[in-house]
Amino acid sequence: MDSDEESEAQFIAKRQKVLQYGSLEEKEKQRLAGGGGGEGSLAADAIKAGIAAGNINITSGATMDLEKEYEQNQADLLAEFENRKKAKKIQVSTDDSEVKAHLRKLGEPICLFGEGPADRRERLRQELAQRGEDAMKQQKVQQETLRKKKDEENVTWYHEGAVSLKEARVWIAEYSIPKAKARVLKQKADSHFAAQKSVLNQDIHKRLRAVSNECSQIGDNRPLSFCQFSPNSKILATASWSGLCKLWSIPDCSPIRTLRGHNCSVGAIVFHPQATVSLDETACSMASCSQDGAVKLWNLVSDEPVADIEGHAPYRVSRLAYHPSGRFLATCCFDNSWRLWDLEVQEEILHQEGHSKPVYDISFQCDGALAATGGLDGYGRLWDLRTGRCVMFLEGHLKSVLAVDFNPDGYHLATGSEDNQAKIWDLRQRQCTYTIPAHNSLISKVKFQPTHGRYLVTASYDSSTKIWAHPVGTPIKTLAGHEGKVTGVDVSPNLQYIASVSFDRTFKLWASEMKGGL
């Protein structure tokens, strides 16, 4: 026997040692027949041994429902596959700016840390897939609803006014139409004397260049905010941040009376058109307003107010003006409206809205048919008092409109703004005809010559007052003398003086060194 046969014989011998013949079943039957029972089975013995060793833990009553968990996992997988399928079908723009805009509309961050354009597109696609088409449709419906709501807010609407308002409109129409007719006839007659008018303008400009400081007086211990001459030009009224209003005699600038009644800074004080002329001194001759919304009426003999106009508080009243007839008083309120009060019936007849921000100043046309308002929204509006309509929208200033004034010719209007510019508007052409880059700071007041409107005076926070030719807008004279911001200016009806008030707590009178007045 060779070596290969010997190794094969040894291998077979080893396998024969491992092999067992017979059946365990027979042995198990013999053991059970011997009286061992089920408890002595090999399986039971193995389980007991495993429990004793701590390898098998058996709890009582706890079960695990594998079928429900399997169904949930299966549903999640199916939903994920559906989302992936939807995401593949969704078309997303390749423009990264459009992707960012879409994410912003969805309320998601437009960029994540370390995210590139491709990742951003994929995130948008996944977001659209998760939200689904219903959510996108709902968002479009909401956007459409908001757009319709904005359109409805921009629509002009009207409501039925009181009977007193209708009567006031009819009264204003009957008052203004004859005055307008007389004004137009006079302008037609003056149009035949163009050469004489040119010579007269040159003479006025020569006198204006000779204007100098006539008088300076300390008006209060706080800054002065407003001034106005009385209709007879013999009294100057000033308003102060101290809450006091004072009357001064002209031209000696001596104090006449101190009006006490306001508790905070006074914004303006104005005279009745007939005060000191034909109105009795005990009648209501002046009106003033303050920052706390108080409006008070005064006469010429008492230092206490004769009446209060309530209804503005807690909003500030910045300016007020008498209608040329003297029957109505307009107030500018910081609730984005201006109001018209009938002093005869002692009630508010008009609460006019239209500005998107507080109304700061108001002026009436000499006929009494129109009113112009300037607002902190940067726009001016022209109102027809006979119909209540806004007949012209004054758009052009870059910042708040702080001053408005009508020219006595009835169809020119000046506005001063926080953008340091004054604009001249022609109501017949319905446009701005001239823009004056007037000052280095905001314009606080504009005032036309009271009788013929041949020049315009502007006051500014750059501590100067300037006179401009009208309608060409050329500079004539700069009145420099105040050490603080100039808050107000006025021209006397007799054309002898120009008054200005300032933050330096003084008021100054300016007069021409040449004879003939201003």
mmCIF file of C-alpha atoms in Angstrom, residues 234-497:
data_model
loop_
_atom_site.group_PDB
_atom_site.id
_atom_site.type_symbol
_atom_site.label_atom_id
_atom_site.label_comp_id
_atom_site.label_asym_id
_atom_site.label_seq_id
_atom_site.Cartn_x
_atom_site.Cartn_y
_atom_site.Cartn_z
ATOM 1 C CA LYS A 234 -51.465 147.268 14.121
ATOM 2 C CA ILE A 235 -51.143 144.042 16.158
ATOM 3 C CA LEU A 236 -48.802 141.095 15.834
ATOM 4 C CA ALA A 237 -49.767 137.811 17.491
ATOM 5 C CA THR A 238 -47.041 135.304 18.390
ATOM 6 C CA ALA A 239 -47.279 131.713 19.632
ATOM 7 C CA SER A 240 -44.687 129.975 21.790
ATOM 8 C CA TRP A 241 -43.629 126.556 22.970
ATOM 9 C CA SER A 242 -44.322 127.721 26.505
ATOM 10 C CA GLY A 243 -48.072 127.559 25.805
ATOM 11 C CA LEU A 244 -48.458 131.353 25.834
ATOM 12 C CA CYS A 245 -49.757 133.550 23.025
ATOM 13 C CA LYS A 246 -48.858 137.222 23.066
ATOM 14 C CA LEU A 247 -50.137 140.335 21.295
ATOM 15 C CA TRP A 248 -47.670 143.065 20.355
ATOM 16 C CA SER A 249 -48.303 146.582 19.101
ATOM 17 C CA ILE A 250 -46.810 147.553 15.752
ATOM 18 C CA PRO A 251 -44.390 149.198 15.055
ATOM 19 C CA ASP A 252 -43.047 149.830 18.580
ATOM 20 C CA CYS A 253 -43.199 146.083 19.484
ATOM 21 C CA SER A 254 -44.529 146.695 22.980
ATOM 22 C CA PRO A 255 -46.602 143.955 24.651
ATOM 23 C CA ILE A 256 -50.371 144.406 24.712
ATOM 24 C CA ARG A 257 -51.675 141.197 26.276
ATOM 25 C CA THR A 258 -50.635 137.663 27.144
ATOM 26 C CA LEU A 259 -53.183 134.957 26.329
ATOM 27 C CA ARG A 260 -53.075 132.114 28.861
ATOM 28 C CA GLY A 261 -54.969 128.920 28.329
ATOM 29 C CA HIS A 262 -52.817 126.282 26.639
ATOM 30 C CA ASN A 263 -50.906 123.724 28.677
ATOM 31 C CA CYS A 264 -48.289 122.839 26.059
ATOM 32 C CA SER A 265 -46.599 124.247 22.967
ATOM 33 C CA VAL A 266 -48.866 126.297 20.695
ATOM 34 C CA GLY A 267 -48.674 125.530 16.986
ATOM 35 C CA ALA A 268 -50.445 128.579 15.538
ATOM 36 C CA ILE A 269 -52.619 131.597 16.313
ATOM 37 C CA VAL A 270 -54.696 133.315 13.591
ATOM 38 C CA PHE A 271 -56.934 136.361 13.371
ATOM 39 C CA HIS A 272 -60.533 136.471 12.201
ATOM 40 C CA PRO A 273 -60.640 138.149 8.734
ATOM 41 C CA GLN A 274 -62.716 141.039 10.140
ATOM 42 C CA ALA A 275 -61.003 141.348 13.540
ATOM 43 C CA THR A 276 -59.758 144.875 14.350
ATOM 44 C CA VAL A 277 -61.616 146.104 11.258
ATOM 45 C CA SER A 278 -65.356 145.666 11.605
ATOM 46 C CA LEU A 279 -65.698 142.952 14.250
ATOM 47 C CA ASP A 280 -66.473 143.930 17.814
ATOM 48 C CA GLU A 281 -63.567 143.507 20.245
ATOM 49 C CA THR A 282 -65.630 141.309 22.556
ATOM 50 C CA ALA A 283 -66.498 138.923 19.736
ATOM 51 C CA CYS A 284 -64.404 135.893 18.832
ATOM 52 C CA SER A 285 -61.424 137.453 17.054
ATOM 53 C CA MET A 286 -58.634 134.843 17.232
ATOM 54 C CA ALA A 287 -58.121 131.089 17.303
ATOM 55 C CA SER A 288 -55.142 129.053 18.455
ATOM 56 C CA CYS A 289 -54.153 125.381 18.557
ATOM 57 C CA SER A 290 -51.665 123.326 20.526
ATOM 58 C CA GLN A 291 -49.873 120.019 20.579
ATOM 59 C CA ASP A 292 -52.353 118.341 22.944
ATOM 60 C CA GLY A 293 -55.218 118.824 20.462
ATOM 61 C CA ALA A 294 -56.760 121.865 22.180
ATOM 62 C CA VAL A 295 -58.272 124.616 20.012
ATOM 63 C CA LYS A 296 -59.220 127.834 21.778
ATOM 64 C CA LEU A 297 -61.061 130.980 20.682
ATOM 65 C CA TRP A 298 -60.116 134.446 21.985
ATOM 66 C CA ASN A 299 -61.355 138.013 21.913
ATOM 67 C CA LEU A 300 -59.330 141.250 22.023
ATOM 68 C CA VAL A 301 -60.196 142.320 25.572
ATOM 69 C CA SER A 302 -59.548 139.238 27.724
ATOM 70 C CA ASP A 303 -56.517 137.083 28.380
ATOM 71 C CA GLU A 304 -58.713 134.013 28.915
ATOM 72 C CA PRO A 305 -60.254 131.960 26.085
ATOM 73 C CA VAL A 306 -63.919 132.617 25.349
ATOM 74 C CA ALA A 307 -64.552 129.103 23.989
ATOM 75 C CA ASP A 308 -62.901 125.732 23.374
ATOM 76 C CA ILE A 309 -63.306 123.495 20.349
ATOM 77 C CA GLU A 310 -63.093 119.868 21.432
ATOM 78 C CA GLY A 311 -62.792 116.696 19.402
ATOM 79 C CA HIS A 312 -59.136 116.509 18.354
ATOM 80 C CA ALA A 313 -57.533 115.031 21.478
ATOM 81 C CA PRO A 314 -55.295 113.125 21.842
ATOM 82 C CA TYR A 315 -54.047 114.051 18.371
ATOM 83 C CA ARG A 316 -51.933 117.129 17.758
ATOM 84 C CA VAL A 317 -53.397 120.122 15.908
ATOM 85 C CA SER A 318 -50.542 121.698 13.948
ATOM 86 C CA ARG A 319 -52.212 124.565 12.042
ATOM 87 C CA LEU A 320 -55.590 126.230 11.655
ATOM 88 C CA ALA A 321 -57.058 128.888 9.356
ATOM 89 C CA TYR A 322 -60.175 131.026 9.080
ATOM 90 C CA HIS A 323 -62.320 130.856 5.967
ATOM 91 C CA PRO A 324 -62.336 134.266 4.177
ATOM 92 C CA SER A 325 -65.943 134.717 5.272
ATOM 93 C CA GLY A 326 -64.979 134.252 8.930
ATOM 94 C CA ARG A 327 -67.841 131.823 9.477
ATOM 95 C CA PHE A 328 -65.765 128.634 9.248
ATOM 96 C CA LEU A 329 -62.563 127.488 10.901
ATOM 97 C CA ALA A 330 -60.342 124.715 9.513
ATOM 98 C CA THR A 331 -58.007 122.667 11.700
ATOM 99 C CA CYS A 332 -55.204 120.286 10.674
ATOM 100 C CA CYS A 333 -55.066 117.185 12.830
ATOM 101 C CA PHE A 334 -52.470 114.460 13.226
ATOM 102 C CA ASP A 335 -55.098 111.733 12.752
ATOM 103 C CA ASN A 336 -54.498 112.147 8.975
ATOM 104 C CA SER A 337 -57.504 114.430 8.526
ATOM 105 C CA TRP A 338 -58.523 118.070 8.497
ATOM 106 C CA ARG A 339 -61.785 119.387 9.854
ATOM 107 C CA LEU A 340 -64.119 122.260 9.100
ATOM 108 C CA TRP A 341 -66.050 123.878 11.947
ATOM 109 C CA ASP A 342 -69.077 126.130 11.576
ATOM 110 C CA LEU A 343 -68.645 128.776 14.260
ATOM 111 C CA GLU A 344 -72.212 130.052 13.905
ATOM 112 C CA VAL A 345 -73.843 126.728 14.734
ATOM 113 C CA GLN A 346 -70.834 125.685 16.848
ATOM 114 C CA GLU A 347 -70.348 122.204 15.420
ATOM 115 C CA GLU A 348 -68.063 120.181 13.205
ATOM 116 C CA ILE A 349 -69.578 119.932 9.731
ATOM 117 C CA LEU A 350 -66.762 118.173 7.882
ATOM 118 C CA HIS A 351 -64.175 115.575 8.879
ATOM 119 C CA GLN A 352 -62.148 115.200 5.692
ATOM 120 C CA GLU A 353 -59.709 112.353 5.167
ATOM 121 C CA GLY A 354 -57.445 111.844 2.181
ATOM 122 C CA HIS A 355 -53.841 112.049 3.336
ATOM 123 C CA SER A 356 -52.003 108.893 4.357
ATOM 124 C CA LYS A 357 -50.089 110.774 7.074
ATOM 125 C CA PRO A 358 -50.845 113.751 9.334
ATOM 126 C CA VAL A 359 -52.103 116.962 7.702
ATOM 127 C CA TYR A 360 -49.759 119.792 8.645
ATOM 128 C CA ASP A 361 -50.962 123.036 7.009
ATOM 129 C CA ILE A 362 -54.031 124.452 5.275
ATOM 130 C CA SER A 363 -54.830 127.587 3.297
ATOM 131 C CA PHE A 364 -58.032 129.010 1.781
ATOM 132 C CA GLN A 365 -58.385 130.629 -1.614
ATOM 133 C CA CYS A 366 -59.363 134.314 -1.468
ATOM 134 C CA ASP A 367 -62.795 133.507 -2.963
ATOM 135 C CA GLY A 368 -63.446 130.874 -0.303
ATOM 136 C CA ALA A 369 -64.252 128.124 -2.812
ATOM 137 C CA LEU A 370 -61.044 126.082 -2.498
ATOM 138 C CA ALA A 371 -58.800 124.837 0.293
ATOM 139 C CA ALA A 372 -55.272 123.475 -0.057
ATOM 140 C CA THR A 373 -53.703 121.077 2.445
ATOM 141 C CA GLY A 374 -50.144 119.833 2.859
ATOM 142 C CA GLY A 375 -49.353 116.555 4.581
ATOM 143 C CA LEU A 376 -46.419 114.702 6.040
ATOM 144 C CA ASP A 377 -46.966 112.102 3.300
ATOM 145 C CA GLY A 378 -45.185 114.463 0.890
ATOM 146 C CA TYR A 379 -48.295 115.420 -1.087
ATOM 147 C CA GLY A 380 -50.613 118.362 -1.294
ATOM 148 C CA ARG A 381 -54.305 118.240 -2.085
ATOM 149 C CA LEU A 382 -56.713 120.813 -3.418
ATOM 150 C CA TRP A 383 -60.299 120.560 -2.173
ATOM 151 C CA ASP A 384 -63.460 122.093 -3.589
ATOM 152 C CA LEU A 385 -65.489 123.119 -0.544
ATOM 153 C CA ARG A 386 -68.691 123.370 -2.607
ATOM 154 C CA THR A 387 -68.633 119.702 -3.622
ATOM 155 C CA GLY A 388 -66.202 118.092 -1.178
ATOM 156 C CA ARG A 389 -64.084 116.605 -3.954
ATOM 157 C CA CYS A 390 -60.317 116.584 -4.214
ATOM 158 C CA VAL A 391 -59.919 118.428 -7.511
ATOM 159 C CA MET A 392 -56.122 118.377 -7.750
ATOM 160 C CA PHE A 393 -53.333 116.204 -6.407
ATOM 161 C CA LEU A 394 -50.053 118.057 -5.817
ATOM 162 C CA GLU A 395 -47.316 115.510 -6.389
ATOM 163 C CA GLY A 396 -43.673 116.481 -6.690
ATOM 164 C CA HIS A 397 -42.106 117.051 -3.286
ATOM 165 C CA LEU A 398 -39.697 114.431 -2.026
ATOM 166 C CA LYS A 399 -40.549 114.873 1.659
ATOM 167 C CA SER A 400 -43.253 116.275 3.936
ATOM 168 C CA VAL A 401 -45.174 119.368 2.802
ATOM 169 C CA LEU A 402 -45.054 121.765 5.762
ATOM 170 C CA ALA A 403 -46.474 124.998 4.318
ATOM 171 C CA VAL A 404 -49.088 126.049 1.753
ATOM 172 C CA ASP A 405 -50.373 129.476 0.733
ATOM 173 C CA PHE A 406 -52.691 130.810 -1.979
ATOM 174 C CA ASN A 407 -51.771 133.728 -4.171
ATOM 175 C CA PRO A 408 -54.373 136.535 -4.164
ATOM 176 C CA ASP A 409 -54.833 135.969 -7.920
ATOM 177 C CA GLY A 410 -56.739 132.799 -6.968
ATOM 178 C CA TYR A 411 -54.997 130.344 -9.289
ATOM 179 C CA HIS A 412 -51.411 130.171 -8.016
ATOM 180 C CA LEU A 413 -50.439 128.116 -4.991
ATOM 181 C CA ALA A 414 -47.107 127.877 -3.176
ATOM 182 C CA THR A 415 -45.927 124.896 -1.140
ATOM 183 C CA GLY A 416 -42.865 124.528 1.083
ATOM 184 C CA SER A 417 -41.391 121.191 2.012
ATOM 185 C CA GLU A 418 -38.905 119.342 4.137
ATOM 186 C CA ASP A 419 -36.925 118.707 0.922
ATOM 187 C CA ASN A 420 -35.737 122.381 1.106
ATOM 188 C CA GLN A 421 -37.757 123.327 -1.987
ATOM 189 C CA ALA A 422 -40.667 125.629 -2.666
ATOM 190 C CA LYS A 423 -42.962 124.908 -5.585
ATOM 191 C CA ILE A 424 -45.363 127.176 -7.464
ATOM 192 C CA TRP A 425 -48.466 125.456 -8.831
ATOM 193 C CA ASP A 426 -50.785 126.808 -11.513
ATOM 194 C CA LEU A 427 -54.314 125.544 -10.858
ATOM 195 C CA ARG A 428 -55.436 126.389 -14.395
ATOM 196 C CA GLN A 429 -52.706 124.244 -15.957
ATOM 197 C CA ARG A 430 -53.014 121.719 -13.118
ATOM 198 C CA GLN A 431 -49.253 121.382 -12.784
ATOM 199 C CA CYS A 432 -46.162 122.712 -11.051
ATOM 200 C CA THR A 433 -44.850 125.658 -13.061
ATOM 201 C CA TYR A 434 -41.716 126.461 -11.066
ATOM 202 C CA THR A 435 -39.520 124.837 -8.432
ATOM 203 C CA ILE A 436 -37.345 127.005 -6.218
ATOM 204 C CA PRO A 437 -34.363 125.293 -4.522
ATOM 205 C CA ALA A 438 -34.808 127.886 -1.833
ATOM 206 C CA HIS A 439 -32.876 126.908 1.312
ATOM 207 C CA ASN A 440 -30.306 124.615 2.867
ATOM 208 C CA SER A 441 -32.834 123.204 5.326
ATOM 209 C CA LEU A 442 -36.565 122.552 5.496
ATOM 210 C CA ILE A 443 -39.024 125.328 4.665
ATOM 211 C CA SER A 444 -41.297 126.078 7.605
ATOM 212 C CA LYS A 445 -43.525 128.765 6.061
ATOM 213 C CA VAL A 446 -44.395 130.331 2.693
ATOM 214 C CA LYS A 447 -46.299 133.584 2.288
ATOM 215 C CA PHE A 448 -47.371 135.551 -0.798
ATOM 216 C CA GLN A 449 -47.700 139.328 -0.883
ATOM 217 C CA PRO A 450 -51.241 139.804 0.544
ATOM 218 C CA THR A 451 -52.647 142.207 -2.054
ATOM 219 C CA HIS A 452 -51.205 141.394 -5.482
ATOM 220 C CA GLY A 453 -48.979 138.362 -4.914
ATOM 221 C CA ARG A 454 -45.989 139.861 -6.726
ATOM 222 C CA TYR A 455 -43.449 138.135 -4.483
ATOM 223 C CA LEU A 456 -43.131 135.112 -2.201
ATOM 224 C CA VAL A 457 -41.504 135.016 1.237
ATOM 225 C CA THR A 458 -40.074 131.722 2.552
ATOM 226 C CA ALA A 459 -38.833 130.923 6.068
ATOM 227 C CA SER A 460 -36.466 128.060 6.764
ATOM 228 C CA TYR A 461 -34.641 126.160 9.462
ATOM 229 C CA ASP A 462 -31.361 127.421 7.981
ATOM 230 C CA SER A 463 -31.981 130.609 10.063
ATOM 231 C CA SER A 464 -32.855 132.752 7.047
ATOM 232 C CA THR A 465 -35.891 134.298 5.398
ATOM 233 C CA LYS A 466 -35.850 134.887 1.641
ATOM 234 C CA ILE A 467 -37.928 136.941 -0.781
ATOM 235 C CA TRP A 468 -38.543 135.611 -4.305
ATOM 236 C CA ALA A 469 -40.056 137.275 -7.343
ATOM 237 C CA HIS A 470 -43.295 135.807 -8.616
ATOM 238 C CA PRO A 471 -43.935 134.092 -10.966
ATOM 239 C CA VAL A 472 -40.344 133.794 -12.238
ATOM 240 C CA GLY A 473 -38.904 132.687 -8.875
ATOM 241 C CA THR A 474 -35.757 134.821 -8.985
ATOM 242 C CA PRO A 475 -34.161 135.688 -5.605
ATOM 243 C CA ILE A 476 -34.591 139.291 -4.472
ATOM 244 C CA LYS A 477 -33.436 139.527 -0.867
ATOM 245 C CA THR A 478 -32.196 137.329 1.975
ATOM 246 C CA LEU A 479 -33.210 138.445 5.462
ATOM 247 C CA ALA A 480 -30.476 137.191 7.763
ATOM 248 C CA GLY A 481 -30.472 138.050 11.435
ATOM 249 C CA HIS A 482 -31.941 135.209 13.446
ATOM 250 C CA GLU A 483 -29.579 132.976 15.380
ATOM 251 C CA GLY A 484 -31.894 129.967 15.310
ATOM 252 C CA LYS A 485 -34.332 128.179 13.037
ATOM 253 C CA VAL A 486 -36.977 130.477 11.550
ATOM 254 C CA THR A 487 -40.368 128.910 12.274
ATOM 255 C CA GLY A 488 -42.806 131.471 10.883
ATOM 256 C CA VAL A 489 -43.157 134.575 8.711
ATOM 257 C CA ASP A 490 -45.952 136.962 7.751
ATOM 258 C CA VAL A 491 -46.461 140.086 5.638
ATOM 259 C CA SER A 492 -48.608 142.898 7.030
ATOM 260 C CA PRO A 493 -51.788 143.685 5.064
ATOM 261 C CA ASN A 494 -50.712 147.315 4.661
ATOM 262 C CA LEU A 495 -47.441 146.082 3.066
ATOM 263 C CA GLN A 496 -45.214 147.946 5.503
ATOM 264 C CA TYR A 497 -43.601 145.115 7.462
#
